[in-house]
Structure formats: C-alpha cells, structure tokens
Coordinates of C-alpha atoms in Angstrom, one line a residue:
X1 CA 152.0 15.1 196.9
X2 CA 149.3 17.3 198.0
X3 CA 149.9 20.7 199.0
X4 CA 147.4 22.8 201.3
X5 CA 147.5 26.7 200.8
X6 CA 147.2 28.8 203.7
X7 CA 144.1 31.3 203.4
X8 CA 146.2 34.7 203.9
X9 CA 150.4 34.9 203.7
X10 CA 152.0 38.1 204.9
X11 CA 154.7 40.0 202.9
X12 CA 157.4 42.5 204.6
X13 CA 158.8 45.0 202.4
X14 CA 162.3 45.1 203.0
X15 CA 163.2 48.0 200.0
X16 CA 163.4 51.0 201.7
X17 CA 166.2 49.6 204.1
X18 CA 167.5 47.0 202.1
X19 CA 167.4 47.8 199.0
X20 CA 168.4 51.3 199.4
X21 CA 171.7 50.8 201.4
X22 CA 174.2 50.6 198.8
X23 CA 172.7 53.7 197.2
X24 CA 174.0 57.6 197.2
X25 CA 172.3 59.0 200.6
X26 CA 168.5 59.4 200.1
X27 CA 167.0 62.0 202.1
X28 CA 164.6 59.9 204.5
X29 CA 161.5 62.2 203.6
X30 CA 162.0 60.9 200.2
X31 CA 162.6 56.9 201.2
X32 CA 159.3 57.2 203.0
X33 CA 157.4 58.7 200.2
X34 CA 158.3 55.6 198.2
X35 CA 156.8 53.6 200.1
X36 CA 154.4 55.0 202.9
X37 CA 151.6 54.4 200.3
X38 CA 152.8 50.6 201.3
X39 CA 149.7 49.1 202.1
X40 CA 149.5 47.1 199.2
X41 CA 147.5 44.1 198.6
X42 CA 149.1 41.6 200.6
X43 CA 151.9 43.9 202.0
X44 CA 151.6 44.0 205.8
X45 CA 155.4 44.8 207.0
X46 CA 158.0 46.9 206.2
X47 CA 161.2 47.2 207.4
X48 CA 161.6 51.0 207.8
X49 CA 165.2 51.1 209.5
X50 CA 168.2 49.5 210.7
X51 CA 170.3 50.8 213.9
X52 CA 173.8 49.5 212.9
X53 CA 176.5 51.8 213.7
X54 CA 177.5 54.2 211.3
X55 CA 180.1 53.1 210.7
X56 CA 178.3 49.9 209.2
X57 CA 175.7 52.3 207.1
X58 CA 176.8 56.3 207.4
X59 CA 173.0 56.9 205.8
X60 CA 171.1 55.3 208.6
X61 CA 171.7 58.2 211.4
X62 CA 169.6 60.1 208.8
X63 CA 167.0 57.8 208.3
X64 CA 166.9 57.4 212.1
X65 CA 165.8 60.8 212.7
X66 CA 163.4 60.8 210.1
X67 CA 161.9 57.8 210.9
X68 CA 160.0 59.9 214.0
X69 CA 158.4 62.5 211.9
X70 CA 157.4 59.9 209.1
X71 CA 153.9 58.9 208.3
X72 CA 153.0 55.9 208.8
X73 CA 150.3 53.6 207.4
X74 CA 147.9 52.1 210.3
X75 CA 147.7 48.5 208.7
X76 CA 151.3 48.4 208.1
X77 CA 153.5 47.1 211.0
X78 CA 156.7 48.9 210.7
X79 CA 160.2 47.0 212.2
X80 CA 163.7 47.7 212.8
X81 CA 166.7 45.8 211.8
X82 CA 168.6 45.7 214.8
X83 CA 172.2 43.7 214.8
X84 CA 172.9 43.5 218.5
X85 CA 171.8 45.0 222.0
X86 CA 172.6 48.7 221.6
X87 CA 170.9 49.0 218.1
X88 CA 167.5 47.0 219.7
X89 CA 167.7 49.8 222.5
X90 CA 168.0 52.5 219.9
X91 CA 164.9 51.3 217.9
X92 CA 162.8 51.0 221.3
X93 CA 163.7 54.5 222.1
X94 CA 161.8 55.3 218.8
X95 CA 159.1 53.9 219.0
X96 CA 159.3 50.6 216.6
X97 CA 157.6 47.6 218.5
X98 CA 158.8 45.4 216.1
X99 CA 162.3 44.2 216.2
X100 CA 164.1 42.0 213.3
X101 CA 167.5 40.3 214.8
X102 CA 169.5 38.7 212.1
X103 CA 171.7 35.7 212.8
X104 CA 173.9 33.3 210.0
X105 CA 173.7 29.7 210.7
X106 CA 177.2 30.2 208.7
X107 CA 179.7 30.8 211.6
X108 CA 182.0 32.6 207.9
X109 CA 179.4 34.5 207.1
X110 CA 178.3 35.5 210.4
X111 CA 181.8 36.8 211.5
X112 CA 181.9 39.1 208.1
X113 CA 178.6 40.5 208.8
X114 CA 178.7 41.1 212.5
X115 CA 182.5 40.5 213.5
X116 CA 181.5 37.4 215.9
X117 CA 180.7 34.0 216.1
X118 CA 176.8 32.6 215.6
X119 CA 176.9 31.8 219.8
X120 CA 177.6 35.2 220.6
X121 CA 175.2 36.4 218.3
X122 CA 172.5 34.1 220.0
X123 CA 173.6 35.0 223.2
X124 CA 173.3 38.8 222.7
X125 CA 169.9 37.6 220.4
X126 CA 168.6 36.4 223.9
X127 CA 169.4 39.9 225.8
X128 CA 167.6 41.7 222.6
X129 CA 164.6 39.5 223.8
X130 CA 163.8 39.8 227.1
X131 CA 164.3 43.8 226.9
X132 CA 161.9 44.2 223.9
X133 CA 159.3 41.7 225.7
X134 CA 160.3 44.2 228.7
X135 CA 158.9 47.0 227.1
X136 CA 155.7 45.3 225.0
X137 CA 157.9 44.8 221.5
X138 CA 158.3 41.9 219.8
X139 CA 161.1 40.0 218.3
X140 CA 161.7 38.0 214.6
X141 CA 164.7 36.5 214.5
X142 CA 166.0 35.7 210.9
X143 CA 168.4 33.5 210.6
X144 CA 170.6 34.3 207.4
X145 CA 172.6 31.3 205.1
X146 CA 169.8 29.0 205.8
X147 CA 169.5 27.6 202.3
X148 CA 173.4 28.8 201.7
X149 CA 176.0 30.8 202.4
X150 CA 178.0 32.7 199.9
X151 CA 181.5 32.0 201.9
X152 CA 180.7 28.2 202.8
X153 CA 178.7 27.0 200.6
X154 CA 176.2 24.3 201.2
X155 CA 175.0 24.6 205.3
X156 CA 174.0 21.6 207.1
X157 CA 170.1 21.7 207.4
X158 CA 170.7 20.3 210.9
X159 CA 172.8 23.7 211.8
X160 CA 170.2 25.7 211.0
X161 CA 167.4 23.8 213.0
X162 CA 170.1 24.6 216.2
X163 CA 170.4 28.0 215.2
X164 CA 166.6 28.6 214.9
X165 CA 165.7 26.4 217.9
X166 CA 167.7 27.9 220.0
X167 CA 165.9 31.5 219.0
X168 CA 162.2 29.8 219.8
X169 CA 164.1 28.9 223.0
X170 CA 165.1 32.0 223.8
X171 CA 161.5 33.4 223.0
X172 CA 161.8 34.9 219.7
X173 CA 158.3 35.6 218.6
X174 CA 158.9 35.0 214.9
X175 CA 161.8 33.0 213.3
X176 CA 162.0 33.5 209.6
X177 CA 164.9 31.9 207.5
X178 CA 166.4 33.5 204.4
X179 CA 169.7 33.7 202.2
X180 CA 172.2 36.4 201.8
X181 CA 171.8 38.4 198.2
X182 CA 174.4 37.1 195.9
X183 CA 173.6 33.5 196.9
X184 CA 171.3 32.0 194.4
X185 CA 168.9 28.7 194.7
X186 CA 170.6 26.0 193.0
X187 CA 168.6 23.1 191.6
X188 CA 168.4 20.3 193.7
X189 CA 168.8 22.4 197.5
X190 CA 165.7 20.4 198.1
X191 CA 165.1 23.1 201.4

C-alpha cells in the first residue's frame, strides 16, 4: 500500500479548554499565558473557550470574560466549543469566528454529555450553522465516539458516516471525527 503525505497538516490545541476543565479554577490571565505564545511549529488552532452553562463548567464564565481582553497570536485561529444554540450565540457576541459543535454518533454517550438524542443535537447543529454563516463565522462540527464510545462500545462505521453526512449537509464547514478521553484504540479498529 502506498501512502501519499499531505505537504502541510494543521494542529488545534485543545489544552487550555480541555485539558484544564477538571482542574481547580485557573485565573484566565494565567490559561492564556500558557499558551498565547501558541504559534508553534505546526500549531495553527486553539480552542480558547467553551460556552456550556455553568452549571456544566462553573470555571468557564471566568474564562469568558477573559477571553476579550486576551492577547491573541495573529497566525493562530482561535475557536469556541459551543454545545447548542445559545452557547454558539454567546461565542459570536465575543468575537470568536470560529465555532466547534460537538456531536456523538453514540445516541448513550450523546445523551450523558448533552442530555439529548444525536437528532436533536443535529437539528440544533443546523440552527448553530446558518446563524454563524449569518454573521461571517464558521462552523467544525466534530463528531465524538467515532472510533468508540466508552458507554456502547464498538459504533457502527456506517452511523457515523450518517452523523457526519448529515453535518456537510447541513453546511458545516469542517467535520472532524474524534473519541471521548478514557476510550482507547484497540488493536484491530481498523478506522
């Protein structure tokens, strides 16, 4: 088998909202210092925020506000983790241009994470769409459990061609397919 390389990949840092979440509150001045020296060889993106509710992250109405009065890098495209319509708004309304909508091709998983079913999600995914294209953002959606899902198991690779087909349908900009932490690669997933 022959494999052709691309000339130039592109890398989102996903630390400073990801892997900080489950931490003691850190002040947003101080997130941003870790990585607003970001552009890295190779490291184009970062995902600076999420607008859940707070109830979902009590540290994120924090980083929120901070998030305006950050410096930001010029060759680093910033986005927002937004989980339905409300939190997409929230992120316009502060500038990002760059949304990231997440969706599990897991109907288990996606119920835990976002307390509905994967249609709904799409359905609201849709909405999230047409009012960032509105207002000159774009969207990625990332469909989660696509190699597995820590609640089902295995997930049919023909669910998660639906799931991201109907995104590109809907006009997402980017889809992107990853796996929840906790869920490693086994041998053999063949994906």
């Amino acid at each position: 088998m022959s494999w052709e390389l691309p000339d130039r990949i592109s890398v989102r840092e996903v630390g400073p909202r990801d892997g900080l979440q489950n931490e003691d509150p850190v002040p947003t001045t101080r997130r941003w210092r870790c990585w607003t020296p970001c552009p890295r060889p190779g490291c184009s993106g970062s995902r600076a925020v999420s607008f859940v509710a707070a109830v979902g992250d009590p540290a994120d109405g924090r980083r929120r506000r901070g998030v305006k009065r950050a410096a930001r890098a010029p060759s680093v495209r910033y986005s927002a983790l937004v989980p339905n319509l409300r939190g997409a708004l929230r992120a316009l309304d502060a500038g990002f241009i760059e949304l990231e909508a997440v969706v599990s091709a897991s109907e288990t998983h996606n119920r835990k994470n976002v307390n509905r079913s994967t249609g709904e999600s799409l359905d609201e995914i849709a909405e999230i769409i047409t009012v960032a294209h509105d207002r000159g953002a774009t969207v990625q959606v990332i469909v989660s459990t696509a190699w597995g899902c820590p609640y089902e198991g295995d997930v049919p690779v023909s669910r998660v061609v639906s799931v991201a087909g109907r995104a590109i349908a809907d006009g997402a900009d980017r889809p992107r397919s990853v796996t929840p932490p906790g869920w490693p690669r086994r041998p053999g997933c063949g994906r």
